[in-house]
mmCIF file of C-alpha atoms in Angstrom:
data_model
loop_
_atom_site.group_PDB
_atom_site.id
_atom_site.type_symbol
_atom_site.label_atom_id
_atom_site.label_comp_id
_atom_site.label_asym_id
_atom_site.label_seq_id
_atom_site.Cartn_x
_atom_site.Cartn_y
_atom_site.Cartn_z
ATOM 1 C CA UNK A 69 121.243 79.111 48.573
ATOM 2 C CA UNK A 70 122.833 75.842 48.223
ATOM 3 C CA UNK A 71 121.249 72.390 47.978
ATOM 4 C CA UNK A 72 122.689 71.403 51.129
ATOM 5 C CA UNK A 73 121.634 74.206 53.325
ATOM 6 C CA UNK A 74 118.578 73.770 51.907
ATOM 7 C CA UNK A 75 118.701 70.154 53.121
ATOM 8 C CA UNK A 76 119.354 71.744 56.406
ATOM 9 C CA UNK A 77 116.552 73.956 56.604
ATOM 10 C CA UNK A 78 117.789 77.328 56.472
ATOM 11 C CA UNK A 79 114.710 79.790 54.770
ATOM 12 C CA UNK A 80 115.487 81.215 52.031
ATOM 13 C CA UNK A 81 116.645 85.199 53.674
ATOM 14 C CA UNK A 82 117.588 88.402 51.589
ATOM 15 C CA UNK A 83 121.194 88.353 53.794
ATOM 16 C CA UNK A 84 124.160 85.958 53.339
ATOM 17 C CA UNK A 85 124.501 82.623 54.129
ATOM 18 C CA UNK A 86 127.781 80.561 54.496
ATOM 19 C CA UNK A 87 128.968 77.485 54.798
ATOM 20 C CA UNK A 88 132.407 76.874 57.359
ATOM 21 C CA UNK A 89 133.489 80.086 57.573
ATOM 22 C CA UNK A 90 136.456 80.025 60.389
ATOM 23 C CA UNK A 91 134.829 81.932 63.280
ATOM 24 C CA UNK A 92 138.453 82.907 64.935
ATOM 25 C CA UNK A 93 139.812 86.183 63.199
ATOM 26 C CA UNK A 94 136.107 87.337 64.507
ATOM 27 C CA UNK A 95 136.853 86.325 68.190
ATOM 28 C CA UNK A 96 139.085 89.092 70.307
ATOM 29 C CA UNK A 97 140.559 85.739 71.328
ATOM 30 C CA UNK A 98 141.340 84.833 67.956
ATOM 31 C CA UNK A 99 140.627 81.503 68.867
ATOM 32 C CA UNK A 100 137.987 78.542 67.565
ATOM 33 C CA UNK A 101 136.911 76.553 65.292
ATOM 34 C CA UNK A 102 134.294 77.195 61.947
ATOM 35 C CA UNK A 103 130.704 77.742 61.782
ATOM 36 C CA UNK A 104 128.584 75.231 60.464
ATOM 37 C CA UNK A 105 126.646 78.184 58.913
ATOM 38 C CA UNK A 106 127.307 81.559 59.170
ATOM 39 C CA UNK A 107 124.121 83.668 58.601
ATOM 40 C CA UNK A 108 123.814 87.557 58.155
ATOM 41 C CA UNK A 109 120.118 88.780 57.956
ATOM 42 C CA UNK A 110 119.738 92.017 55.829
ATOM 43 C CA UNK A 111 117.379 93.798 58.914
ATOM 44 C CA UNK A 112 114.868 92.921 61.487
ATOM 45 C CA UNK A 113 112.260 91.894 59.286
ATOM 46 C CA UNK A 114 114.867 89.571 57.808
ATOM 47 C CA UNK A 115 115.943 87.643 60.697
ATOM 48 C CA UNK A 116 112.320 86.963 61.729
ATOM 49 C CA UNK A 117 112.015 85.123 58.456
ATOM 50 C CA UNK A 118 115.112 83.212 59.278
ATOM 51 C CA UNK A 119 113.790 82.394 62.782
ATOM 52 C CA UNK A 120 110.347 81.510 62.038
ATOM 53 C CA UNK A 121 112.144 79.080 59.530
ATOM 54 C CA UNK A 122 114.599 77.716 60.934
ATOM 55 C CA UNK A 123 113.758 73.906 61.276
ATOM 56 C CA UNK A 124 112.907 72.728 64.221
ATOM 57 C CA UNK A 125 115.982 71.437 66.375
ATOM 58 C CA UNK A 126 118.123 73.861 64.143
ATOM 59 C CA UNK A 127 121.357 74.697 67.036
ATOM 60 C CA UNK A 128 121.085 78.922 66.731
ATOM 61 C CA UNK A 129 124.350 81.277 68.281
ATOM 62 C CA UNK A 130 124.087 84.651 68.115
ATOM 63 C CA UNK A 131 127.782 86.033 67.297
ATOM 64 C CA UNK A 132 128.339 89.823 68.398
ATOM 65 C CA UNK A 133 131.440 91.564 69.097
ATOM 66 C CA UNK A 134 132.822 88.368 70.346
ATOM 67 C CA UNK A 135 134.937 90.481 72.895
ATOM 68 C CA UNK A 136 134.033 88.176 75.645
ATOM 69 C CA UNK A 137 133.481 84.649 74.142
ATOM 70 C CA UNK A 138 135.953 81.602 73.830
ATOM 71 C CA UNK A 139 134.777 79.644 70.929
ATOM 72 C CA UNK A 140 135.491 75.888 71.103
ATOM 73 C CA UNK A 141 137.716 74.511 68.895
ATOM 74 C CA UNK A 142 135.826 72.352 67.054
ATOM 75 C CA UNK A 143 133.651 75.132 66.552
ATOM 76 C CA UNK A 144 129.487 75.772 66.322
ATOM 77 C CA UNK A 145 126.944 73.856 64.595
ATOM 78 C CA UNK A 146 124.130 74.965 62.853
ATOM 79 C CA UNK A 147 123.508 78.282 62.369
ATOM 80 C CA UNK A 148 125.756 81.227 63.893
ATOM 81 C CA UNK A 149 124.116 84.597 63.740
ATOM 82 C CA UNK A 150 125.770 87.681 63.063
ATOM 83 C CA UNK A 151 124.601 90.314 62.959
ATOM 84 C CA UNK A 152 126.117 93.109 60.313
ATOM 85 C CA UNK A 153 125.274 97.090 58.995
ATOM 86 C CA UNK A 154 121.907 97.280 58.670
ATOM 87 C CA UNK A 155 121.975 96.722 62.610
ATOM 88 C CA UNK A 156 124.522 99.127 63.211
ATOM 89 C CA UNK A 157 122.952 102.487 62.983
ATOM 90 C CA UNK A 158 122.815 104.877 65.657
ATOM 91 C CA UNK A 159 120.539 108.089 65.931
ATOM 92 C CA UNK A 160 121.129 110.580 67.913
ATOM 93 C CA UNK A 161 117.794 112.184 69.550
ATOM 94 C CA UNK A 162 117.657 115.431 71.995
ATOM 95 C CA UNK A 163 117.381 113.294 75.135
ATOM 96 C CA UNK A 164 118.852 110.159 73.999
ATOM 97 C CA UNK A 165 120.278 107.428 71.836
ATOM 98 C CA UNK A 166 118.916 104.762 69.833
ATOM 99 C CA UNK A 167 121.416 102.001 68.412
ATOM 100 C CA UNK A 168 120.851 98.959 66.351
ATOM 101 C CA UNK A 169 122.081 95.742 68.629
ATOM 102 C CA UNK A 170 125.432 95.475 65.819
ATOM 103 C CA UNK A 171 126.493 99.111 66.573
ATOM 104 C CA UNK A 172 129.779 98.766 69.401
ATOM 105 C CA UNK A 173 129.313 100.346 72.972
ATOM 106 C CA UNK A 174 132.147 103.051 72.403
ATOM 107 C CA UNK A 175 130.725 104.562 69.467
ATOM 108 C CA UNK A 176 127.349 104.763 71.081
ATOM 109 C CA UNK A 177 129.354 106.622 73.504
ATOM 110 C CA UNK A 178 131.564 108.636 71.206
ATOM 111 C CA UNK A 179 128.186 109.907 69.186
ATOM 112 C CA UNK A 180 126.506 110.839 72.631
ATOM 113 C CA UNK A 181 129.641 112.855 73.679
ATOM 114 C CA UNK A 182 129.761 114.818 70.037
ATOM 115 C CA UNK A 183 125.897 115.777 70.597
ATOM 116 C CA UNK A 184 126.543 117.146 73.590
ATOM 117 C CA UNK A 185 124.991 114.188 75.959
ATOM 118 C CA UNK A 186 126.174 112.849 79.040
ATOM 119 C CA UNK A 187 125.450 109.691 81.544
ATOM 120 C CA UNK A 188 126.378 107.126 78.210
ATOM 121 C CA UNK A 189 130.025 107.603 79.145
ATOM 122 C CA UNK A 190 130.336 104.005 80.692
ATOM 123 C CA UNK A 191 129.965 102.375 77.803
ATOM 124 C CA UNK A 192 133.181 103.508 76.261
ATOM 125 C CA UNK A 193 134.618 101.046 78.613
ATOM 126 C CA UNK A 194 132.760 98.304 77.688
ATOM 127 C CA UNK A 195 134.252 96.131 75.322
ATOM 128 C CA UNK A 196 131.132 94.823 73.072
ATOM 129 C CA UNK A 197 128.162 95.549 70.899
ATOM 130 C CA UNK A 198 125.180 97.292 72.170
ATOM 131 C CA UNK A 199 122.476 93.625 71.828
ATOM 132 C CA UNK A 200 125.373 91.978 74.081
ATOM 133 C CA UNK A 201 124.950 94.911 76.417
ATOM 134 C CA UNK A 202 121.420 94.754 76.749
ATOM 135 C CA UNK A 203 121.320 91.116 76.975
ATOM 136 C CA UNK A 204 123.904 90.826 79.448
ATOM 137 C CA UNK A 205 122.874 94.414 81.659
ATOM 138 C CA UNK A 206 126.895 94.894 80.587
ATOM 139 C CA UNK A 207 128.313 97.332 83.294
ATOM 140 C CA UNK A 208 131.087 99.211 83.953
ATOM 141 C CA UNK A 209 133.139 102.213 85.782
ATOM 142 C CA UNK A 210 130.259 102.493 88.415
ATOM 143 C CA UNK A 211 127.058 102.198 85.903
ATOM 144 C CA UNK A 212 125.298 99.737 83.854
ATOM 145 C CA UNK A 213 122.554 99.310 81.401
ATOM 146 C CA UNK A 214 119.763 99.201 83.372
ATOM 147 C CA UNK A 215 120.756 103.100 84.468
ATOM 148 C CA UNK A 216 120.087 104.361 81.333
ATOM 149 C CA UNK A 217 118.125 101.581 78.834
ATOM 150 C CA UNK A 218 114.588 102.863 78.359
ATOM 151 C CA UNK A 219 113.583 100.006 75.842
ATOM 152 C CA UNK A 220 115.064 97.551 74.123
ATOM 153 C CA UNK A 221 113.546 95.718 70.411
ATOM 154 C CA UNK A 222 114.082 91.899 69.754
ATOM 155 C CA UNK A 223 112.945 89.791 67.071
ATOM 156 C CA UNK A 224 111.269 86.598 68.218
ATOM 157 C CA UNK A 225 109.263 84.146 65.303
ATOM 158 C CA UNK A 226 106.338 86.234 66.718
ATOM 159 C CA UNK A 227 107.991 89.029 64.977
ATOM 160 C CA UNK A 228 109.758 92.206 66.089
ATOM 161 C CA UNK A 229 108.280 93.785 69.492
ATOM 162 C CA UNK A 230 109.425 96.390 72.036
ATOM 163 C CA UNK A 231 110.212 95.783 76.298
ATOM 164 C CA UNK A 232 110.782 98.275 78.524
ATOM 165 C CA UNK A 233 113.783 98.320 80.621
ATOM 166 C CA UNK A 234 110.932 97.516 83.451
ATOM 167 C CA UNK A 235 109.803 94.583 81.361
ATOM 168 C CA UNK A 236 113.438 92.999 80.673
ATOM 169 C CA UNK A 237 113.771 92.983 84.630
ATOM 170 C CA UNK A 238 117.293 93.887 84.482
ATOM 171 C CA UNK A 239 120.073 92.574 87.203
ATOM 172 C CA UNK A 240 124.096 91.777 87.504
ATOM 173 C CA UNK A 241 124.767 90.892 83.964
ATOM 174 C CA UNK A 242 121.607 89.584 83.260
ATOM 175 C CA UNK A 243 117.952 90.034 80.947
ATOM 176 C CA UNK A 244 115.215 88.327 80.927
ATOM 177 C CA UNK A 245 114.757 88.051 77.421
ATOM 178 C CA UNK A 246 111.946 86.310 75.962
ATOM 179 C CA UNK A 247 112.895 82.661 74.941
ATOM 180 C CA UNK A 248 114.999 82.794 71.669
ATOM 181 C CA UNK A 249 114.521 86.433 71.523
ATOM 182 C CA UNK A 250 117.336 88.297 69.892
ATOM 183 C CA UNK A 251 117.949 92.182 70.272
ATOM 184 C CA UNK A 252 117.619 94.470 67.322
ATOM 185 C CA UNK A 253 117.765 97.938 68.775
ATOM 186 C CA UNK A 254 117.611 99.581 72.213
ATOM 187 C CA UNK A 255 117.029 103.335 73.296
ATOM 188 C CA UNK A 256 119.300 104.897 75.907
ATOM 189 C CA UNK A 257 118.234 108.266 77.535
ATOM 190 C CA UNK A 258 121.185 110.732 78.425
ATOM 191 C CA UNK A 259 121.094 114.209 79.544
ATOM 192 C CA UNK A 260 122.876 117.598 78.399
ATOM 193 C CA UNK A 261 126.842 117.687 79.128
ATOM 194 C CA UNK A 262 130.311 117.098 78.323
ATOM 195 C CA UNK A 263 131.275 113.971 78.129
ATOM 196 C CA UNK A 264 134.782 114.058 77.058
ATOM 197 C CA UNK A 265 136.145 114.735 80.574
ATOM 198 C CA UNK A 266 134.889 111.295 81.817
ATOM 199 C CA UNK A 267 135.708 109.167 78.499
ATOM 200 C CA UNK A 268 138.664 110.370 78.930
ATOM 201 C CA UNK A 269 139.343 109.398 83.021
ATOM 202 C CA UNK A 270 138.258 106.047 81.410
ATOM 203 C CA UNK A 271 140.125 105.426 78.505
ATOM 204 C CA UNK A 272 143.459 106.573 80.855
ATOM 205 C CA UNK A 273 141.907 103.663 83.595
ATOM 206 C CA UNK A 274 141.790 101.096 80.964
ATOM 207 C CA UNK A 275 145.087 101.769 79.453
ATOM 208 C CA UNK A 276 146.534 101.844 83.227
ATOM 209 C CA UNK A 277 144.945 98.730 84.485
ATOM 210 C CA UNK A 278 143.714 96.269 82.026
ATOM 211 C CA UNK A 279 145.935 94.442 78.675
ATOM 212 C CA UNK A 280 143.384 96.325 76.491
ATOM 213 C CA UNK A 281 146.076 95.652 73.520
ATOM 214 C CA UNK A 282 146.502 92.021 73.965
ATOM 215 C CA UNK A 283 144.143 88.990 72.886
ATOM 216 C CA UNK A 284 141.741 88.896 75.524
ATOM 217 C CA UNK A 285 137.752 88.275 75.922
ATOM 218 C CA UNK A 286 137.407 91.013 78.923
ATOM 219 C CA UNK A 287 136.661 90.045 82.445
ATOM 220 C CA UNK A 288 136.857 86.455 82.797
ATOM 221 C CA UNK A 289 134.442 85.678 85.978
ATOM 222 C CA UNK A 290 131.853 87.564 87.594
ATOM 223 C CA UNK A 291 132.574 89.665 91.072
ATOM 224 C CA UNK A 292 131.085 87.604 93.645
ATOM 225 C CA UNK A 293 128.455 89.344 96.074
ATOM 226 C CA UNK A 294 130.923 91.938 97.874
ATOM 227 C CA UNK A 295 133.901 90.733 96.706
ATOM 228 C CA UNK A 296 136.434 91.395 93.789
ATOM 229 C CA UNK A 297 137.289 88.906 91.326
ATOM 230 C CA UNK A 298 141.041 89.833 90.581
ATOM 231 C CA UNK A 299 141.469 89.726 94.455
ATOM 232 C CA UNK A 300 140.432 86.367 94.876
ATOM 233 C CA UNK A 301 142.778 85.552 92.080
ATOM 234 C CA UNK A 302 145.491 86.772 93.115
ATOM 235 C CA UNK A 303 145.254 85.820 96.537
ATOM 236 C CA UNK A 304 145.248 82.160 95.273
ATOM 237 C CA UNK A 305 148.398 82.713 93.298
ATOM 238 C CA UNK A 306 146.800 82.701 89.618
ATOM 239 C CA UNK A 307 148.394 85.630 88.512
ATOM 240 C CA UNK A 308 150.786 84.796 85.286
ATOM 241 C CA UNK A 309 149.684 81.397 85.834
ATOM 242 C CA UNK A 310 150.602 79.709 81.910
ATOM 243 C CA UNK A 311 148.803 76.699 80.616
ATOM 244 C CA UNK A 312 150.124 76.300 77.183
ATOM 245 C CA UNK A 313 149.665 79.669 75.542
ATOM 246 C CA UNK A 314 147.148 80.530 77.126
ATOM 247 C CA UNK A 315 147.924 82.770 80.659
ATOM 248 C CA UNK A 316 146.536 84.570 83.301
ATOM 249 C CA UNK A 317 147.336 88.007 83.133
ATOM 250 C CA UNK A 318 149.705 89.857 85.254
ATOM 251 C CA UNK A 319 148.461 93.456 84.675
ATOM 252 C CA UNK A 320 144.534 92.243 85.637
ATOM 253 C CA UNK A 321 144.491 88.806 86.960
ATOM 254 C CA UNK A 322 140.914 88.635 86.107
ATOM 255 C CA UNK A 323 141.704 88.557 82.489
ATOM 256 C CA UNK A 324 142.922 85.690 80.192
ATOM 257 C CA UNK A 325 145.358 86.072 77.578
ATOM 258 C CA UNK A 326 146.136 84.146 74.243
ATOM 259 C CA UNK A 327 149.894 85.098 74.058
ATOM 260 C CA UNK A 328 149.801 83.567 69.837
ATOM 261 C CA UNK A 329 149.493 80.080 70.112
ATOM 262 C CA UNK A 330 146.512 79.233 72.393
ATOM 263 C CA UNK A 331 143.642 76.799 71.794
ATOM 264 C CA UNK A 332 140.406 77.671 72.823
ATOM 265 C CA UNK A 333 141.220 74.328 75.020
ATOM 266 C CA UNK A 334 144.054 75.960 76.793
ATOM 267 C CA UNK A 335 142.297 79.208 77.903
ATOM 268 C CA UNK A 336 138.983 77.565 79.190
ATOM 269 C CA UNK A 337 141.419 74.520 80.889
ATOM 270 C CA UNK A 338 143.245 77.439 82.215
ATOM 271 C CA UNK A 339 140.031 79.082 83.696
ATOM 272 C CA UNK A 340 139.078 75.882 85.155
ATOM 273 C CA UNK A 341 142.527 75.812 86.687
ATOM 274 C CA UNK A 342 142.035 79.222 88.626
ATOM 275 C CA UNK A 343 138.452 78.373 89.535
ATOM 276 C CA UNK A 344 139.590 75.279 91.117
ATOM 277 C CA UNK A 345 142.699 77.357 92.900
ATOM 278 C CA UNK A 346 140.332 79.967 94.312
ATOM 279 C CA UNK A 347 137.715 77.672 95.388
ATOM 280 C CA UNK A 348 140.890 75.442 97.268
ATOM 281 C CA UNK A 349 142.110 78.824 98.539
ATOM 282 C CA UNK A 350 138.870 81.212 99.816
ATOM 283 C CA UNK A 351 136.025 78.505 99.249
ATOM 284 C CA UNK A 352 134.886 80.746 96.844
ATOM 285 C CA UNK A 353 133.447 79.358 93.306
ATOM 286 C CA UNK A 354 134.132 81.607 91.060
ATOM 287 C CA UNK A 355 130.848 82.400 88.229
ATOM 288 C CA UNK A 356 132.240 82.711 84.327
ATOM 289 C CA UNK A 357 131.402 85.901 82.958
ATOM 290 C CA UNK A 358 132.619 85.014 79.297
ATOM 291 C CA UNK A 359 130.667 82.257 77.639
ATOM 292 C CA UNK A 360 132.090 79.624 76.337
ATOM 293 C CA UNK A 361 130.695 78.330 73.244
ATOM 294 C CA UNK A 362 130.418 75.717 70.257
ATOM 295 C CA UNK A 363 131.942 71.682 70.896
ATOM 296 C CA UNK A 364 135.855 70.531 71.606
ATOM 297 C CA UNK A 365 137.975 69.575 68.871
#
């Protein structure tokens, strides 16, 4: 490790550390400044050491997918935590599947399908990595995390321990994680079945209805109680609405777009812009789903 990130108080950890690494080619946004530190703990036991040492004070982001995350452009201080291989492992058991937090939703999905397991379909639409599912109850095509989680492991500086779904007291895109807790692992249960008929209904929806090839952080703000989202959005007039190169997009006006030159400035200014619009239009104030992250330029 280096003199000055020993200055900063990073502990000494069998994984990488880095100093401002550019955080953008690992955003689906592709947009955002560097990390102050970029950290990659071997496995669980190594990121407790890294927690329980971090000094005190020390600004901690946990990185995952980054599929729905606008990084600022003058990027994150301290230490960003990502989270690489030895998390991404994913066992296959006769009524279920257990995943480390790195491993991506679809190929939980894909490796319940070739075991013959159903009900872990869903997640094949999910853009993301299994510890954002879990702390975010991530849901889609008519089923979410809480339907199937049966526990989930995070690493806290008391060490690695194990909730139940009961325990995380899951709701709309929300855990109650324990304070600094970060998720290691989680169990899913599934039942015998083919799952190929309904991964495929959902690839063809996302193809049909969402710009799954574009740069885009997924659904931009939460459905308010009984109400859609896109509709609101479009009823204001938002849809293809251009700030810079950033836009709203016209296939699902609920998603933002980077069409190649947008700042991270530009998409969240352009978020703001539809919140304000809908709120003008239906009274309605629209939630963000993706986080925004890390200080302006």
């Amino acid at each position: 490790m280096s003199a000055r990130a020993m200055s900063h108080a990073i502990p000494h950890i069998r994984g990488r550390i880095r100093a401002g690494v550019p955080l953008a080619p690992l955003t689906w946004f592709r947009v955002g400044g560097p990390a102050e530190w970029l950290v990659r703990p071997a496995d669980a036991e190594d990121l407790v050491t890294l927690l329980t040492g971090l000094a005190p004070g020390m600004p901690l982001t946990v990185l995952g997918a980054a599929s729905n995350l606008i990084i600022r452009d003058g990027g994150l201080p301290g230490v960003t935590l990502r989270l690489g291989g030895g998390f991404a492992e994913v066992m296959v058991e006769a009524d279920g599947i257990v995943a480390g937090a790195a491993a991506l939703d679809v190929t939980v999905a894909e490796h319940a399908a070739a075991a013959g397991l159903a009900g872990l379909e869903f997640l094949s639409g999910i853009p993301g990595s299994i510890g954002g599912a879990v702390a975010m109850n991530a849901g889609a095509y008519g089923s979410e995390v809480k339907d199937v989680l049966d526990w989930a492991e995070v690493a806290t500086t008391d060490g690695v321990q194990r909730l139940t779904a009961a325990e995380l007291r899951l709701s709309y895109r929300h855990a109650a994680l324990p304070p600094g807790a970060i998720v290691t692992r989680a169990r899913f249960h599934a039942r015998p079945g083919d799952a190929a008929p309904r991964m495929a209904e959902i690839r063809a929806a996302r193809e049909a209805t969402q710009p799954v090839r574009a740069r885009t952080g997924g659904s931009t703000f939460k459905n308010p109680a009984g109400q859609k989202a896109w509709a609101l959005i479009d009823a204001a007039g938002c849809r293809g609405l251009v700030r810079g190169g950033a836009q709203v997009s016209e296939k699902h006006c609920n998603f933002l777009l980077n069409t190649g030159t947008a700042t991270a400035a530009e998409l969240e200014a352009l978020g703001e812009e539809v919140r304000a619009r809908v709120l003008d239009h239906s009274g309605v104030s629209l939630e963000w789903e993706i986080k925004r992250l890390g200080v302006a330029a």
